[in-house]
Short mmCIF file of C-alpha atoms in Angstrom, two decimals:
data_model
loop_
_atom_site.label_atom_id
_atom_site.label_comp_id
_atom_site.label_asym_id
_atom_site.label_seq_id
_atom_site.Cartn_x
_atom_site.Cartn_y
_atom_site.Cartn_z
CA MET A 159 5.86 -76.51 -103.31
CA HIS A 160 5.71 -79.33 -100.74
CA GLY A 161 3.67 -77.40 -98.16
CA ARG A 162 6.57 -77.15 -95.73
CA GLY A 163 6.13 -73.52 -94.79
CA THR A 164 8.20 -73.56 -91.60
CA LYS A 165 11.10 -75.21 -93.43
CA ALA A 166 10.92 -72.56 -96.14
CA ILE A 167 11.08 -69.79 -93.55
CA ASP A 168 14.08 -71.43 -91.88
CA LEU A 169 15.89 -71.62 -95.22
CA PHE A 170 15.07 -67.97 -95.89
CA THR A 171 16.58 -66.99 -92.54
CA LYS A 172 19.77 -68.94 -93.32
CA MET A 173 19.86 -67.34 -96.76
CA LYS A 174 19.84 -63.87 -95.25
CA GLU A 175 22.55 -64.85 -92.77
CA THR A 176 24.86 -65.72 -95.67
CA GLY A 177 24.39 -62.25 -97.14
CA CYS A 178 22.18 -63.28 -100.06
CA ILE A 179 19.67 -60.61 -101.05
CA PRO A 180 16.17 -61.96 -101.78
CA ASP A 181 14.32 -61.02 -104.94
CA GLN A 182 10.69 -61.24 -106.06
CA VAL A 183 10.99 -64.96 -106.84
CA THR A 184 12.27 -65.63 -103.32
CA PHE A 185 9.28 -63.91 -101.77
CA LEU A 186 6.89 -65.61 -104.17
CA ALA A 187 8.18 -68.98 -102.95
CA LEU A 188 7.80 -67.85 -99.34
CA LEU A 189 4.22 -66.66 -99.85
CA TYR A 190 3.35 -69.87 -101.64
CA ALA A 191 4.82 -71.94 -98.81
CA CYS A 192 2.94 -69.92 -96.20
CA SER A 193 -0.30 -70.29 -98.16
CA HIS A 194 -0.06 -74.07 -98.26
CA SER A 195 0.90 -74.28 -94.59
CA GLY A 196 -1.75 -71.94 -93.13
CA LEU A 197 0.88 -69.42 -91.98
CA VAL A 198 -1.28 -66.32 -92.43
CA ASP A 199 0.58 -63.92 -90.14
CA GLU A 200 3.96 -64.95 -91.51
CA GLY A 201 2.75 -64.45 -95.06
CA LYS A 202 1.61 -60.92 -94.28
CA ILE A 203 5.00 -60.15 -92.75
CA PHE A 204 6.86 -61.35 -95.84
CA LEU A 205 4.68 -59.37 -98.23
CA ASP A 206 5.28 -56.24 -96.17
CA MET A 207 9.00 -57.03 -95.92
CA MET A 208 9.33 -57.39 -99.66
CA THR A 209 7.84 -54.00 -100.49
CA ASN A 210 8.92 -51.89 -97.51
CA GLU A 211 12.23 -53.38 -96.39
CA TYR A 212 13.64 -54.46 -99.74
CA GLY A 213 11.79 -51.99 -101.98
CA LEU A 214 10.67 -54.70 -104.39
CA GLU A 215 7.60 -54.20 -106.55
CA ALA A 216 4.97 -56.87 -105.99
CA TRP A 217 3.85 -58.86 -109.03
CA PRO A 218 0.24 -59.96 -109.61
CA GLU A 219 1.37 -63.44 -108.54
CA HIS A 220 2.39 -62.08 -105.12
CA TYR A 221 -1.04 -60.57 -104.63
CA ALA A 222 -2.68 -63.79 -105.80
CA CYS A 223 -0.66 -65.74 -103.22
CA ALA A 224 -1.76 -63.31 -100.52
CA VAL A 225 -5.40 -63.77 -101.54
CA ASP A 226 -4.92 -67.53 -101.57
CA LEU A 227 -3.27 -67.32 -98.15
CA LEU A 228 -6.28 -65.54 -96.67
CA GLY A 229 -8.81 -67.60 -98.60
CA ARG A 230 -7.42 -70.98 -97.59
CA SER A 231 -7.69 -69.89 -93.97
CA ASN A 232 -11.36 -69.01 -94.55
CA HIS A 233 -10.79 -65.26 -94.31
CA ILE A 234 -12.83 -64.68 -97.46
CA SER A 235 -14.02 -61.18 -96.59
CA LYS A 236 -10.49 -60.10 -95.70
CA ALA A 237 -9.25 -61.52 -98.98
CA TYR A 238 -11.81 -59.44 -100.88
CA GLU A 239 -10.89 -56.34 -98.91
CA PHE A 240 -7.25 -57.00 -99.72
CA ILE A 241 -8.10 -57.14 -103.44
CA GLU A 242 -10.05 -53.89 -103.24
CA ALA A 243 -7.06 -52.18 -101.59
CA MET A 244 -4.47 -53.45 -104.07
CA PRO A 245 -2.35 -50.68 -105.66
CA ILE A 246 -2.68 -52.35 -109.07
CA GLU A 247 -5.68 -53.58 -111.01
CA PRO A 248 -6.46 -57.19 -110.00
CA THR A 249 -5.60 -59.71 -112.70
CA SER A 250 -7.46 -62.91 -113.52
CA VAL A 251 -5.06 -64.96 -111.37
CA VAL A 252 -6.09 -62.90 -108.34
CA TRP A 253 -9.82 -63.46 -108.94
CA CYS A 254 -9.14 -67.16 -109.58
CA ALA A 255 -7.49 -67.37 -106.16
CA LEU A 256 -10.53 -65.81 -104.49
CA LEU A 257 -12.95 -67.97 -106.46
CA GLY A 258 -11.06 -71.11 -105.50
CA ALA A 259 -11.25 -70.17 -101.83
CA CYS A 260 -14.99 -69.52 -102.16
CA GLN A 261 -15.43 -72.98 -103.66
CA VAL A 262 -13.49 -74.68 -100.85
CA HIS A 263 -15.40 -72.85 -98.11
CA SER A 264 -18.80 -72.80 -99.89
CA ASP A 265 -19.10 -69.01 -99.90
CA THR A 266 -21.61 -68.70 -102.73
CA GLN A 267 -22.19 -64.96 -102.33
CA MET A 268 -18.55 -63.95 -102.62
CA GLY A 269 -18.02 -66.67 -105.22
CA ALA A 270 -20.62 -65.06 -107.48
CA ILE A 271 -18.77 -61.73 -107.21
CA ALA A 272 -15.41 -63.32 -108.01
CA ALA A 273 -16.92 -65.27 -110.93
CA HIS A 274 -18.43 -62.11 -112.42
CA LYS A 275 -15.14 -60.23 -112.08
CA LEU A 276 -13.16 -63.09 -113.62
CA LEU A 277 -15.35 -63.54 -116.70
CA LYS A 278 -15.60 -59.79 -117.26
CA LEU A 279 -11.83 -59.42 -117.08
CA ASP A 280 -10.98 -62.34 -119.38
CA PRO A 281 -14.08 -63.32 -121.39
CA GLU A 282 -12.19 -65.31 -124.05
CA ASN A 283 -10.53 -67.85 -121.77
CA PRO A 284 -12.50 -71.14 -121.86
CA GLY A 285 -10.73 -72.40 -118.74
CA HIS A 286 -12.26 -69.62 -116.68
CA TYR A 287 -15.78 -70.52 -117.82
CA VAL A 288 -15.16 -74.14 -116.86
CA PHE A 289 -13.82 -73.05 -113.47
CA VAL A 290 -16.82 -70.82 -112.80
CA SER A 291 -19.20 -73.54 -113.98
CA ASN A 292 -17.59 -76.06 -111.63
CA VAL A 293 -17.84 -73.66 -108.69
CA PHE A 294 -21.56 -73.19 -109.31
CA ALA A 295 -22.02 -76.93 -109.83
CA SER A 296 -20.29 -77.74 -106.55
CA SER A 297 -23.04 -75.80 -104.77
CA ARG A 298 -25.74 -77.37 -106.99
CA ARG A 299 -26.63 -74.07 -108.66
CA TRP A 300 -27.59 -75.75 -111.92
CA GLU A 301 -29.32 -72.76 -113.49
CA GLU A 302 -26.14 -70.68 -113.16
CA VAL A 303 -24.15 -73.62 -114.54
CA GLU A 304 -26.30 -73.69 -117.66
CA ASN A 305 -26.01 -69.91 -118.06
CA VAL A 306 -22.22 -70.09 -117.94
CA ARG A 307 -22.11 -72.96 -120.42
CA LEU A 308 -24.47 -71.07 -122.74
CA LYS A 309 -22.22 -68.00 -122.66
CA MET A 310 -19.27 -70.18 -123.44
CA LYS A 311 -21.09 -71.73 -126.38
CA GLU A 312 -22.21 -68.34 -127.71
CA ARG A 313 -18.57 -67.22 -127.79
CA GLY A 314 -17.53 -70.39 -129.59
CA LEU A 315 -15.23 -71.44 -126.75
CA VAL A 316 -14.37 -75.09 -126.22
CA LYS A 317 -12.75 -76.61 -123.14
CA ASN A 318 -9.80 -78.95 -123.36
CA PRO A 319 -10.95 -82.47 -122.43
CA ALA A 320 -9.34 -84.02 -119.37
CA CYS A 321 -6.56 -86.30 -120.55
CA SER A 322 -4.01 -88.48 -118.77
CA TRP A 323 -1.04 -90.22 -120.29
CA ILE A 324 1.50 -92.80 -119.24
CA GLU A 325 4.66 -94.23 -120.82
CA VAL A 326 4.84 -98.03 -120.88
CA GLY A 327 7.35 -99.96 -122.95
CA ASN A 328 8.84 -96.79 -124.45
CA LYS A 329 5.42 -95.88 -125.85
CA LEU A 330 3.11 -93.08 -124.73
CA HIS A 331 -0.49 -94.10 -124.02
CA SER A 332 -3.19 -91.44 -123.54
CA PHE A 333 -6.67 -91.69 -122.03
CA VAL A 334 -9.70 -89.46 -121.75
CA ALA A 335 -12.58 -90.02 -119.34
CA ARG A 336 -14.44 -93.30 -119.96
CA ASP A 337 -12.10 -94.03 -122.84
CA ARG A 338 -12.82 -97.20 -124.84
CA LEU A 339 -10.47 -96.59 -127.76
CA HIS A 340 -7.31 -98.12 -126.32
CA PRO A 341 -6.52 -101.54 -127.85
CA ASN A 342 -6.27 -102.98 -124.31
CA SER A 343 -9.50 -101.35 -123.18
CA LYS A 344 -11.14 -104.61 -122.11
CA GLU A 345 -8.19 -105.59 -119.93
CA ILE A 346 -7.94 -102.08 -118.48
CA TYR A 347 -11.55 -102.05 -117.31
CA MET A 348 -11.21 -105.56 -115.92
CA LYS A 349 -8.17 -104.44 -113.94
CA LEU A 350 -9.98 -101.30 -112.78
CA ASN A 351 -12.89 -103.43 -111.54
CA GLN A 352 -10.43 -105.62 -109.62
CA ILE A 353 -8.88 -102.53 -108.07
CA MET A 354 -12.30 -101.23 -107.04
CA GLU A 355 -13.23 -104.56 -105.47
CA ARG A 356 -10.07 -104.56 -103.36
CA LEU A 357 -10.51 -100.93 -102.32
CA GLU A 358 -14.11 -101.49 -101.30
CA LYS A 359 -13.43 -104.77 -99.48
CA GLU A 360 -10.12 -103.99 -97.79
CA GLU A 361 -10.33 -100.22 -97.27
CA GLY A 362 -14.07 -99.52 -97.23
CA TYR A 363 -13.72 -97.17 -100.18
CA VAL A 364 -16.91 -95.48 -101.37
CA GLY A 365 -16.85 -93.01 -104.25
CA ASP A 366 -17.50 -89.42 -103.19
CA THR A 367 -19.96 -88.12 -105.77
CA LYS A 368 -19.74 -84.51 -104.63
CA PHE A 369 -16.79 -84.23 -107.00
CA VAL A 370 -18.97 -85.07 -110.02
CA LEU A 371 -20.15 -81.63 -111.10
CA HIS A 372 -23.04 -82.76 -113.30
CA ASN A 373 -26.77 -82.83 -112.63
CA VAL A 374 -27.20 -86.60 -113.01
CA SER A 375 -28.24 -89.51 -110.80
CA GLU A 376 -25.99 -90.89 -108.07
CA GLU A 377 -25.54 -94.10 -110.04
CA GLU A 378 -24.36 -92.18 -113.09
CA LYS A 379 -22.04 -90.07 -110.94
CA LEU A 380 -20.33 -93.22 -109.62
CA LYS A 381 -19.88 -94.45 -113.19
CA MET A 382 -18.33 -91.12 -114.16
CA LEU A 383 -15.90 -91.28 -111.21
CA HIS A 384 -15.00 -94.84 -112.12
CA GLY A 385 -14.02 -93.78 -115.64
CA HIS A 386 -11.79 -90.80 -114.86
CA SER A 387 -8.78 -90.76 -117.16
CA GLU A 388 -6.18 -91.00 -114.39
CA ARG A 389 -7.78 -94.19 -113.09
CA LEU A 390 -7.59 -95.76 -116.53
CA SER A 391 -3.91 -94.79 -116.68
CA ILE A 392 -3.28 -96.28 -113.24
CA ALA A 393 -4.99 -99.54 -114.21
CA PHE A 394 -2.98 -99.75 -117.44
CA GLY A 395 0.21 -98.96 -115.55
CA LEU A 396 -0.43 -101.82 -113.14
CA ILE A 397 -1.05 -104.16 -116.07
CA GLY A 398 1.93 -103.06 -118.15
CA THR A 399 4.68 -102.80 -115.53
CA SER A 400 6.25 -105.27 -113.15
CA GLU A 401 5.80 -105.11 -109.38
CA GLY A 402 7.90 -102.45 -107.73
CA THR A 403 8.33 -100.48 -110.96
CA PRO A 404 7.55 -96.76 -110.53
CA ILE A 405 4.49 -95.60 -112.45
CA ARG A 406 4.36 -92.02 -113.67
CA ILE A 407 1.13 -90.49 -114.90
CA THR A 408 0.68 -86.98 -116.26
CA LYS A 409 -2.62 -85.11 -116.50
CA ASN A 410 -3.51 -81.87 -118.26
CA LEU A 411 -6.21 -80.72 -115.84
CA GLN A 412 -6.82 -80.73 -112.11
CA VAL A 413 -7.41 -83.99 -110.29
CA CYS A 414 -10.63 -84.35 -108.32
CA GLY A 415 -10.68 -85.06 -104.60
CA ASP A 416 -12.05 -88.57 -105.01
CA CYS A 417 -9.25 -89.54 -107.39
CA HIS A 418 -6.84 -88.13 -104.81
CA ARG A 419 -8.25 -90.56 -102.26
CA PHE A 420 -8.41 -93.40 -104.81
CA THR A 421 -4.72 -92.89 -105.58
CA GLN A 422 -3.79 -92.96 -101.90
CA LEU A 423 -5.51 -96.30 -101.42
CA VAL A 424 -4.11 -97.86 -104.59
CA SER A 425 -0.63 -96.82 -103.49
CA LYS A 426 -1.16 -98.55 -100.17
CA LEU A 427 -2.63 -101.78 -101.51
CA PHE A 428 -0.30 -102.28 -104.47
CA GLU A 429 2.84 -101.10 -102.67
CA ARG A 430 4.50 -99.31 -105.54
CA LYS A 431 7.53 -97.25 -104.60
CA GLY A 432 8.65 -94.10 -106.31
CA CYS A 433 11.32 -91.72 -107.41
CA GLN A 434 12.10 -88.01 -107.26
CA PRO A 435 9.65 -85.62 -108.96
CA VAL A 436 10.34 -83.96 -112.28
CA PRO A 437 9.32 -80.27 -112.09
CA SER A 438 6.41 -79.24 -114.27
CA LEU A 439 7.25 -76.97 -117.19
CA GLN A 440 3.77 -75.48 -117.25
CA ARG A 441 2.61 -74.31 -113.88
CA GLY A 442 -1.00 -75.14 -113.20
CA VAL A 443 -1.22 -77.54 -116.15
CA LEU A 444 0.66 -80.78 -115.56
CA PHE A 445 -0.14 -83.30 -112.86
CA MET A 446 2.16 -86.20 -112.12
CA TRP A 447 1.80 -89.41 -110.12
CA TRP A 448 4.26 -92.00 -108.95
CA PHE A 449 3.69 -95.06 -106.73
CA LEU A 450 4.96 -93.84 -104.04
CA VAL A 451 2.57 -91.60 -105.96
CA ILE A 452 3.72 -88.07 -106.51
CA LEU A 453 0.80 -85.92 -107.55
CA HIS A 454 1.69 -82.61 -109.15
CA ARG A 455 -1.04 -80.04 -109.49
CA GLN A 456 -0.69 -76.29 -109.61
CA ALA A 457 2.98 -76.50 -108.72
CA ASN A 458 2.14 -78.40 -105.54
CA LEU A 459 3.33 -81.97 -105.03
CA ASN A 460 1.46 -84.67 -103.13
CA TYR A 461 3.42 -87.70 -102.01
CA PHE A 462 1.52 -90.93 -101.52
CA ASN A 463 3.28 -93.76 -99.74
CA ASP A 464 1.13 -96.38 -98.03
CA ALA A 465 -1.82 -93.96 -98.26
CA LEU A 466 -0.05 -91.07 -96.56
CA SER A 467 -0.19 -87.66 -98.22
CA GLN A 468 1.79 -84.56 -97.33
CA THR A 469 -0.91 -82.35 -98.79
CA THR A 470 -4.37 -82.57 -97.30
CA ASP A 471 -7.53 -83.17 -99.29
CA LYS A 472 -8.66 -79.57 -98.82
CA ASP A 473 -5.68 -78.46 -100.89
CA LEU A 474 -7.28 -79.99 -103.97
CA ASP A 475 -9.63 -77.05 -104.48
CA CYS A 476 -12.01 -79.11 -106.55
#
């Protein structure tokens, strides 16, 4: 979960020395740790160990981790070959893993294959259409983006809007992108402008518009970044809590890379300290921040303390 692959392997070795017998969950954790630490060879060994040494049947999640392991290391072709050789029919989670790797490494050809497989396998899942659309948008393939959105509309599918929420004063406050409905909206945007001024002046922050997956002008893209729901929550949290108080923000969708950087810098400049993470109950759904900001996305935690993160920007996959 924390990207400490070597530590996970050490713990696994100690576990075996005590006589504990690993199960599928154990190996899933190992593969996940290897994937987020770039330990390709080790991951292959553990997958082989699970099936051949311990006689455990691999789940689709194990295969997805193996694909993610290869994909993150930019072995896209090998990842596809691995999928083709799988003893079971690839599930949507496997194709999502390949598609995510194609997005990170800008492999448009293999990405198109993975996108086609994903939508054919699960045509009623709106999240998959959004994912495919974002992958095409990241490579500026606007015609394909429109085709995907049209298919989604024809099927009557609607995406869940990005939403962040924060608890202040024993009350839950929720925000969507560019939200103006909160009763403290004026103060929130004033605070957000103050934050931006400090980030630009003291840290040289410039919004990275490559994370805005819409065919609009650069000026409009910066405005869209500025109004992301998590930034509104952060601004409100800084207004509504005293200095040194941990701020926890939860989000229902994946955070973009620019908000990842924004959060690092805010953590540094406003010197908020944090607490221990609360595990997500819905893997791949909830994202959590604290200042020391703890960012939870897809069961992976990023720790921000004075702008240091244990998970690199490339792990954001978006």
